[in-house]
Amino acid sequence: MLPFQGKIIIEKNRIVATETFPGSVLIINKGKSNEFINSWAYPGFVDSHGHVAALGSKLTELDLSKCSSDEECVEWSLLNPRFRGVWLTGRGWNEELWRDKIEPDLKLLDYYYPDIPVYFTRVDGHAAWVNSKALQIAGIDEYTKEPDGGMIVKDKSGNPTGVLIDNAMDLVKKFIPRYDKNQLKELILSACNNLSSFGLTQVHEMDLHPDNAGAFIELDNENKLPVKIKAYLSAQKDEWKNYDYTPSTYNNFSICGLKFYTDGALGSRGAALFDKYNDSDSRGMMLINESELFNKSKAGLEKGFHIATHAIGDKANSLVLKTYSKLIEEGIANKDSILRLEHAQTIRTEDLKYLKHKNIIISIQPVHCISDAPMAEKRLGDNCKYAYPWKSVLQSGGRIVAGSDFPIESHNPFIGIDAFVRRVPFNREDSFYPDERISREEALGAYCITPHKIFDEGFNYSDKLVGMEADLTILDKNFLEFDEKDISKTKAVVTVVNGKLIEN
Ligand SMILES: [Zn+2]
């Protein structure tokens, strides 16, 4: 694929004609023309896996991701307290980045916050660090039974340490007041404006609680959404069934699928593995079994929803791929059904065969690799050879769409492309399992071609953009021509959505 320079004529939200010439991008829409010298046009960049409202809350919430110890987290919270109701909340702690790498503990929080409930979410969203007040409100003590798929971490004498993993987080989280609709609308807007400034024209909202869909629909009716949002509704506990939502497109917002989880995350050892963890006796946890995933997906597919399922560990990925191929072979998924494997972080070679099915789409967040490689080495040891299997997926005929899992990671797509192409972990210089790197063209394809091919039938890039929706990302560089090391420095000059220009 080649970036485009020349004239682009837009009518009624579609590109109707183009003419190539070197030097600039000239956009003509409703009689107005705008020229961008030394710029190149690309089909609109898509982040295929993110959490819009969570990004909005991150932009305003207490951020613990830069803290290098548990004490620093507390000090930072004292300087920048953020409350929801009476609860002190924050996110982003990562004990792997702490100087002494100790597991967090409630004692420190109790010392500074004896009377205020505290709830700090880990960077991957799969663990919470809370204090005694929070445990007391939730009624958690040494006798509390762990929920399925969750862990209440306990010390040697059996007392909760204040760390809750996966489903155990809900025991406390349900007591924290939710945002009201107006707060939510503000968060969504601040997130969308930020996403647009990185050249993103479309994002896929994963695990949208149906309670929150109304805020998106209202903003969309007010014509305020600057980016397109395709949402996958929370479905793990059949949440979607209590509402009347069906697959539907509004203006820039659409509801198109359901989201399930098969396991947790690697960092908190919640990812379900075939072998034991390299650094623990556990094999992680499955959050759903094969017949449950089959039946839940079937119910969604019959209503016309697409399916997206989270899988990190090789065992979880295997289960999802097997279940998807059964849904296809039994004719429950039709030719238009999209069955997405979210994260696909470790896939055993023998499971790559399922990728021959065209309905199966692999949704990858390349930045996870360069951010988590040192942790993955500890957790997986030799089995790292199955981790972040990008080239293997492509070579097996799999189709990749790229995302970032924002706000867990940066939604800057150029960091993602850099990760795809170089696989050099942050603060390191060597490439991590370099055989799994993919080319710039393949990486671009995952951001700005494959997602359109799947969702926009008029899309045909080889036709010089003609026919596609008028969503474009205009960059200051010809992506294929500069030094690989500079990829992450690329800037989006203009983001075009439905022919509307947003200069960055
Ligand atoms: Zn996610």
XYZ file of C-alpha atoms and ligand atoms in Angstrom:
505
model
C 0.000 0.000 0.000
C 1.175 3.530 -0.734
C 0.220 6.712 1.068
C -1.733 9.103 -1.132
C -0.829 12.560 -2.389
C -3.130 14.531 -4.671
C -6.733 15.685 -4.864
C -9.518 13.971 -2.879
C -13.129 14.895 -3.650
C -15.722 14.108 -0.984
C -19.489 13.993 -1.429
C -22.035 12.864 1.149
C -19.451 11.315 3.495
C -17.797 9.243 0.764
C -14.754 9.783 -1.434
C -16.128 10.045 -4.973
C -13.013 10.892 -7.011
C -9.262 11.327 -6.615
C -6.396 12.517 -8.775
C -2.782 11.868 -7.839
C -0.053 14.508 -7.900
C 3.028 14.887 -5.722
C 3.693 17.430 -2.962
C 0.443 17.788 -1.049
C -2.998 16.537 -0.112
C -5.893 18.641 -1.411
C -9.295 17.888 0.090
C -12.425 19.210 -1.619
C -15.703 18.913 0.269
C -18.914 20.957 -0.162
C -17.184 23.432 -2.468
C -14.417 24.137 0.092
C -10.841 23.123 -0.569
C -8.048 22.631 1.965
C -4.476 21.897 0.974
C -1.840 20.327 3.201
C 1.662 20.727 1.818
C 4.237 17.946 2.398
C 1.585 15.684 3.829
C 0.304 12.214 2.965
C -3.221 10.789 3.264
C -4.024 7.356 4.653
C -7.364 5.635 5.197
C -8.541 6.646 8.671
C -6.574 5.005 11.477
C -8.653 2.720 13.701
C -7.900 1.649 17.267
C -9.768 -1.661 17.355
C -9.632 -2.210 21.108
C -10.032 0.482 23.734
C -12.182 1.830 26.533
C -13.394 5.357 25.807
C -15.034 6.245 29.115
C -12.095 4.739 31.022
C -9.712 6.905 28.984
C -11.823 9.922 29.898
C -11.632 8.994 33.543
C -7.888 8.377 33.250
C -7.411 11.842 31.792
C -8.976 13.214 34.950
C -8.214 10.487 37.538
C -5.288 10.043 39.915
C -2.506 8.438 37.841
C -0.180 6.125 39.773
C 1.664 4.775 36.745
C 4.773 6.920 37.227
C 5.241 5.992 40.899
C 8.293 3.890 41.692
C 7.166 2.528 45.069
C 4.055 1.961 47.144
C 5.008 4.976 49.311
C 5.183 7.150 46.233
C 1.676 6.041 45.225
C 0.386 7.163 48.607
C 2.318 10.450 48.551
C 0.988 11.206 45.073
C -2.563 10.437 46.220
C -2.147 12.864 49.123
C -1.061 15.592 46.704
C -3.730 14.897 44.035
C -6.693 13.282 45.736
C -9.584 12.274 43.456
C -12.871 11.067 44.877
C -15.963 9.266 43.637
C -18.444 9.799 46.428
C -16.399 9.202 49.604
C -14.056 6.764 47.824
C -10.481 7.732 47.050
C -9.744 6.170 43.666
C -6.723 5.935 41.412
C -5.244 3.714 38.766
C -2.046 2.568 37.110
C 0.128 1.126 39.915
C 2.578 -1.500 38.748
C 4.712 -3.248 41.375
C 6.976 -4.516 38.560
C 8.210 -0.922 38.186
C 8.676 -0.359 41.892
C 12.231 -0.201 43.228
C 11.768 -3.108 45.654
C 9.105 -4.909 43.576
C 7.124 -5.853 46.716
C 3.453 -6.747 46.471
C 1.288 -3.860 47.716
C -0.316 -4.205 51.103
C -3.186 -2.545 52.950
C -1.059 -1.496 55.969
C 0.447 1.502 54.229
C -2.964 2.688 52.984
C -4.449 2.146 56.444
C -1.767 4.343 58.036
C -2.621 7.348 55.843
C -6.290 6.595 55.213
C -7.786 4.939 58.302
C -11.316 6.259 57.646
C -11.581 6.808 53.893
C -12.126 3.793 51.607
C -9.355 3.512 49.004
C -9.502 1.639 45.685
C -6.428 1.717 43.425
C -6.566 -0.287 40.183
C -3.447 -2.010 38.809
C -2.092 -0.850 35.444
C -3.623 -3.840 33.617
C -7.037 -3.365 35.236
C -6.923 -6.930 36.574
C -6.086 -6.260 40.243
C -7.053 -3.741 42.920
C -5.155 -2.519 45.960
C -7.535 -1.480 48.723
C -7.407 -0.548 52.418
C -9.137 -2.003 55.471
C -11.960 0.543 55.311
C -12.801 -0.623 51.770
C -12.697 -4.296 52.845
C -14.906 -3.463 55.814
C -17.530 -1.735 53.612
C -17.508 -4.767 51.308
C -17.675 -7.173 54.266
C -14.469 -8.985 53.265
C -12.482 -10.808 55.976
C -10.463 -13.991 56.384
C -13.638 -16.101 56.036
C -14.890 -14.554 52.779
C -15.259 -17.110 49.987
C -13.421 -16.219 46.798
C -15.719 -15.747 43.816
C -15.192 -17.939 40.722
C -12.410 -16.477 38.633
C -11.239 -14.210 41.436
C -8.673 -14.210 44.204
C -8.557 -12.457 47.579
C -4.817 -12.442 48.265
C -4.105 -13.486 51.880
C -1.049 -13.374 54.135
C 0.440 -16.323 56.061
C -2.147 -16.031 58.828
C -4.995 -16.013 56.305
C -5.856 -12.303 56.504
C -6.622 -10.376 53.290
C -3.584 -8.316 52.224
C -5.688 -5.726 50.398
C -4.978 -7.104 46.913
C -7.956 -8.394 44.956
C -7.581 -10.109 41.600
C -10.032 -10.260 38.687
C -13.573 -11.195 39.802
C -12.725 -10.504 43.461
C -12.374 -6.819 42.540
C -16.144 -6.639 41.985
C -16.756 -7.447 45.660
C -15.471 -3.937 46.456
C -15.985 -2.081 43.187
C -19.748 -2.394 43.377
C -19.757 -0.043 46.387
C -18.038 2.808 44.513
C -20.632 5.224 43.105
C -20.877 5.253 39.306
C -20.526 8.396 37.235
C -23.872 10.009 36.406
C -24.836 10.462 32.755
C -23.590 14.041 32.485
C -20.230 13.207 34.080
C -19.988 10.277 31.716
C -20.718 12.431 28.665
C -17.944 14.811 29.707
C -15.488 11.929 30.115
C -16.413 10.467 26.725
C -15.955 13.811 24.983
C -12.585 14.517 26.554
C -11.432 11.032 25.538
C -12.716 11.383 21.968
C -10.982 14.724 21.450
C -7.752 13.221 22.700
C -8.103 10.153 20.442
C -8.761 12.339 17.428
C -5.596 14.371 18.080
C -3.561 11.194 17.413
C -5.127 10.746 13.975
C -7.636 8.107 15.045
C -10.900 8.311 13.087
C -12.531 5.282 14.665
C -12.249 3.295 17.880
C -13.815 0.051 19.053
C -15.232 0.324 22.547
C -14.750 -3.014 24.269
C -16.981 -4.140 27.099
C -19.415 -1.227 27.152
C -21.845 -1.720 30.023
C -25.347 -1.297 28.522
C -26.103 1.182 31.354
C -23.547 3.518 29.789
C -24.644 3.195 26.153
C -27.232 5.954 26.599
C -24.526 8.588 27.190
C -22.862 7.680 23.872
C -26.177 7.721 22.017
C -27.091 11.137 23.451
C -23.740 12.638 22.447
C -24.124 11.110 19.000
C -27.643 12.524 18.608
C -26.202 15.920 19.543
C -23.647 15.343 16.754
C -20.791 15.826 19.202
C -18.702 12.686 18.665
C -15.561 13.648 16.709
C -14.599 9.997 16.080
C -16.599 6.931 15.097
C -17.200 4.426 17.887
C -18.192 0.802 17.376
C -19.229 -0.730 20.693
C -19.156 -4.276 22.038
C -21.539 -4.656 24.984
C -20.643 -6.390 28.257
C -21.954 -9.924 28.012
C -19.934 -12.100 30.386
C -22.832 -12.135 32.858
C -25.450 -11.756 30.089
C -25.718 -8.052 30.983
C -26.925 -7.214 27.441
C -30.000 -9.401 27.810
C -31.565 -7.014 30.329
C -31.710 -4.210 27.744
C -33.340 -3.740 24.357
C -30.170 -2.980 22.415
C -29.776 -4.758 19.096
C -26.988 -4.249 16.540
C -27.620 -0.735 15.234
C -25.818 2.226 13.721
C -26.720 5.733 14.837
C -24.542 8.542 13.403
C -20.955 8.051 14.526
C -21.880 5.554 17.202
C -22.900 1.980 16.624
C -23.519 -1.086 18.739
C -22.168 -4.076 16.893
C -21.079 -6.848 19.223
C -20.768 -8.586 22.560
C -17.669 -8.946 24.717
C -16.654 -12.043 26.676
C -13.622 -12.999 28.765
C -11.947 -16.404 28.968
C -9.161 -15.501 31.398
C -7.385 -12.652 33.195
C -3.990 -11.021 32.597
C -0.412 -12.255 32.610
C 0.873 -9.685 35.140
C -1.479 -10.863 37.902
C -1.023 -14.543 36.821
C -4.699 -14.713 35.910
C -4.017 -15.746 32.294
C -4.929 -19.425 31.742
C -1.903 -21.475 30.651
C -1.425 -25.117 29.602
C 1.883 -25.291 31.512
C 2.570 -23.909 34.982
C 3.780 -20.347 35.267
C 7.536 -20.096 35.074
C 7.544 -18.155 38.372
C 4.702 -19.821 40.306
C 2.943 -23.141 40.811
C -0.275 -21.882 39.277
C -1.681 -22.291 35.763
C -3.941 -19.232 36.004
C -7.726 -19.299 35.834
C -10.384 -19.873 33.206
C -13.309 -17.469 33.644
C -15.680 -19.425 31.372
C -15.850 -22.969 29.975
C -16.270 -24.115 26.384
C -19.993 -24.840 26.450
C -20.721 -21.534 28.235
C -18.764 -19.560 25.657
C -20.437 -21.509 22.842
C -23.961 -20.943 24.150
C -23.418 -17.287 25.068
C -21.884 -16.571 21.642
C -24.696 -18.466 19.915
C -27.320 -16.320 21.679
C -25.539 -13.158 20.494
C -24.932 -14.343 16.939
C -28.607 -15.226 16.582
C -29.445 -11.576 17.345
C -26.925 -10.394 14.736
C -24.152 -9.337 17.135
C -20.490 -9.887 16.385
C -18.462 -11.594 19.110
C -15.225 -10.437 20.749
C -13.545 -12.619 23.378
C -10.609 -11.744 25.599
C -7.888 -14.428 25.711
C -4.331 -14.024 27.015
C -2.967 -17.454 28.003
C -2.412 -20.214 25.429
C -5.114 -22.348 27.052
C -7.634 -19.505 26.840
C -6.752 -18.763 23.210
C -7.081 -22.428 22.336
C -10.546 -22.605 23.869
C -11.771 -19.505 22.027
C -10.415 -20.595 18.648
C -11.903 -24.076 19.044
C -15.281 -22.643 20.084
C -15.311 -20.154 17.208
C -14.546 -22.802 14.629
C -17.360 -24.951 16.022
C -19.762 -21.986 15.696
C -18.673 -21.580 12.088
C -18.777 -25.277 11.205
C -22.247 -25.669 12.696
C -23.501 -22.716 10.629
C -24.380 -20.628 13.712
C -21.947 -17.901 12.624
C -22.927 -16.824 9.107
C -20.625 -15.351 6.457
C -21.039 -11.814 7.849
C -20.425 -12.725 11.495
C -17.188 -11.414 12.937
C -15.575 -13.554 15.629
C -12.762 -11.621 17.262
C -9.992 -12.935 19.440
C -8.986 -10.041 21.698
C -5.274 -9.822 22.643
C -4.309 -13.305 21.359
C -1.159 -12.976 23.468
C -0.006 -16.601 23.412
C -1.092 -19.109 20.788
C 0.335 -22.634 20.539
C 1.445 -23.554 17.019
C -1.186 -26.303 16.750
C -3.981 -23.752 17.289
C -2.951 -21.505 14.404
C -4.820 -23.860 12.063
C -8.138 -22.316 13.134
C -7.148 -19.020 11.516
C -8.066 -20.423 8.101
C -11.647 -19.363 8.907
C -12.195 -15.922 7.399
C -14.717 -14.923 10.089
C -12.028 -15.088 12.753
C -10.243 -11.780 13.287
C -7.203 -11.397 15.522
C -7.285 -8.179 17.530
C -3.769 -7.283 18.678
C -2.435 -4.500 20.877
C 1.241 -4.423 19.861
C 2.212 -1.985 22.599
C 1.488 -4.693 25.216
C 4.524 -6.571 23.876
C 7.031 -3.760 24.227
C 5.576 -2.744 27.553
C 5.299 -6.244 29.097
C 8.200 -8.226 27.577
C 10.314 -8.316 30.788
C 7.284 -9.450 32.810
C 6.298 -11.997 30.113
C 9.800 -13.502 30.317
C 9.364 -14.054 34.041
C 5.854 -15.469 33.784
C 6.321 -17.647 30.686
C 10.026 -18.511 30.514
C 10.661 -20.581 27.359
C 7.020 -20.404 26.376
C 7.647 -16.782 25.392
C 8.239 -18.274 21.976
C 4.428 -18.500 21.647
C 3.876 -14.959 22.920
C 2.778 -12.007 20.758
C 2.725 -14.281 17.655
C 2.144 -11.630 14.976
C 4.087 -13.027 12.045
C 2.843 -16.530 12.824
C -0.751 -15.275 12.715
C -0.249 -13.593 9.336
C 1.598 -16.589 7.915
C -1.288 -18.822 8.950
C -3.687 -16.663 6.945
C -5.028 -14.796 9.989
C -6.234 -11.200 9.659
C -5.005 -8.703 12.239
C -6.698 -5.530 13.427
C -4.621 -3.365 15.745
C -5.469 -1.452 18.879
C -3.920 -0.353 22.140
C -6.293 -1.314 24.965
C -6.285 2.365 25.966
C -6.219 3.634 28.684
C -4.095 0.698 29.899
C -1.565 1.650 27.235
C -1.017 4.733 25.085
C -3.431 5.014 22.159
C -0.783 6.676 20.002
C -0.970 4.412 16.913
C 2.619 5.261 15.951
C 3.888 3.644 19.159
C 1.844 0.606 18.129
C 3.314 0.534 14.625
C 6.801 0.954 16.069
C 6.109 -2.072 18.301
C 4.850 -4.145 15.372
C 7.868 -3.330 13.216
C 10.747 -3.343 15.743
C 9.469 -5.199 18.862
C 11.991 -3.354 20.994
C 10.720 -3.251 24.605
C 10.716 0.115 26.405
C 14.104 0.780 28.044
C 15.781 -1.965 26.002
C 17.668 -2.056 22.743
C 17.252 -5.603 21.520
C 14.249 -6.884 19.626
C 12.068 -9.352 21.576
C 11.715 -12.583 19.558
C 12.406 -10.683 16.339
C 11.039 -13.443 14.078
C 7.561 -12.289 15.056
C 8.087 -8.716 13.794
C 5.872 -7.659 10.895
C 6.549 -5.214 8.045
C 5.508 -1.569 7.958
C 2.957 -2.365 5.245
C 1.478 -5.165 7.359
C 1.414 -2.934 10.447
C -0.301 -0.119 8.548
C -2.754 -2.646 7.162
C -3.741 -3.657 10.690
C -4.421 -0.012 11.614
C -5.984 1.425 8.499
C -6.933 -1.209 5.939
C -8.146 -4.460 7.521
C -10.582 -2.737 9.945
C -12.215 -0.906 7.018
C -12.302 -4.012 4.847
C -14.186 -5.794 7.598
C -16.722 -3.060 8.316
C -17.026 -0.900 5.183
C -18.106 -2.780 2.092
C -17.332 0.196 -0.150
C -13.709 0.134 0.919
C -11.164 -0.692 -1.738
C -7.774 0.829 -1.186
C -6.255 -0.287 -4.473
C -8.849 1.953 -6.126
C -6.958 5.079 -4.904
C -9.372 5.637 -1.989
C -12.460 6.037 -4.207
C -15.648 4.627 -2.699
C -14.515 4.529 0.915
C -16.079 6.510 3.757
C -14.522 9.986 3.989
C -12.411 9.088 7.010
C -8.750 9.920 6.517
C -5.630 10.397 8.565
C -3.232 12.975 7.145
C 0.346 12.517 8.360
C 3.465 14.630 8.126
C 5.385 11.674 6.688
C 5.378 9.073 3.982
C 5.352 6.219 6.335
C 7.238 3.810 4.159
C 10.208 6.028 3.484
C 11.842 7.179 6.693
C 14.117 5.576 9.263
C 12.396 2.845 11.268
C 13.588 4.390 14.541
C 11.540 7.539 13.835
C 8.191 5.805 13.357
C 6.966 6.656 16.851
C 7.671 10.358 16.218
C 5.083 10.577 13.403
C 2.461 13.300 13.845
C -1.098 13.419 12.558
C -1.589 16.778 10.837
C -5.331 16.466 10.296
C -7.963 13.894 11.201
C -10.892 13.674 8.764
C -14.141 12.034 9.843
C -17.165 12.077 7.499
C -15.329 14.684 5.456
C -15.024 16.988 8.482
C -11.484 18.236 9.140
C -10.023 18.396 12.634
C -6.575 20.028 12.575
C -4.261 18.776 15.307
Zn -9.462 -4.079 26.987
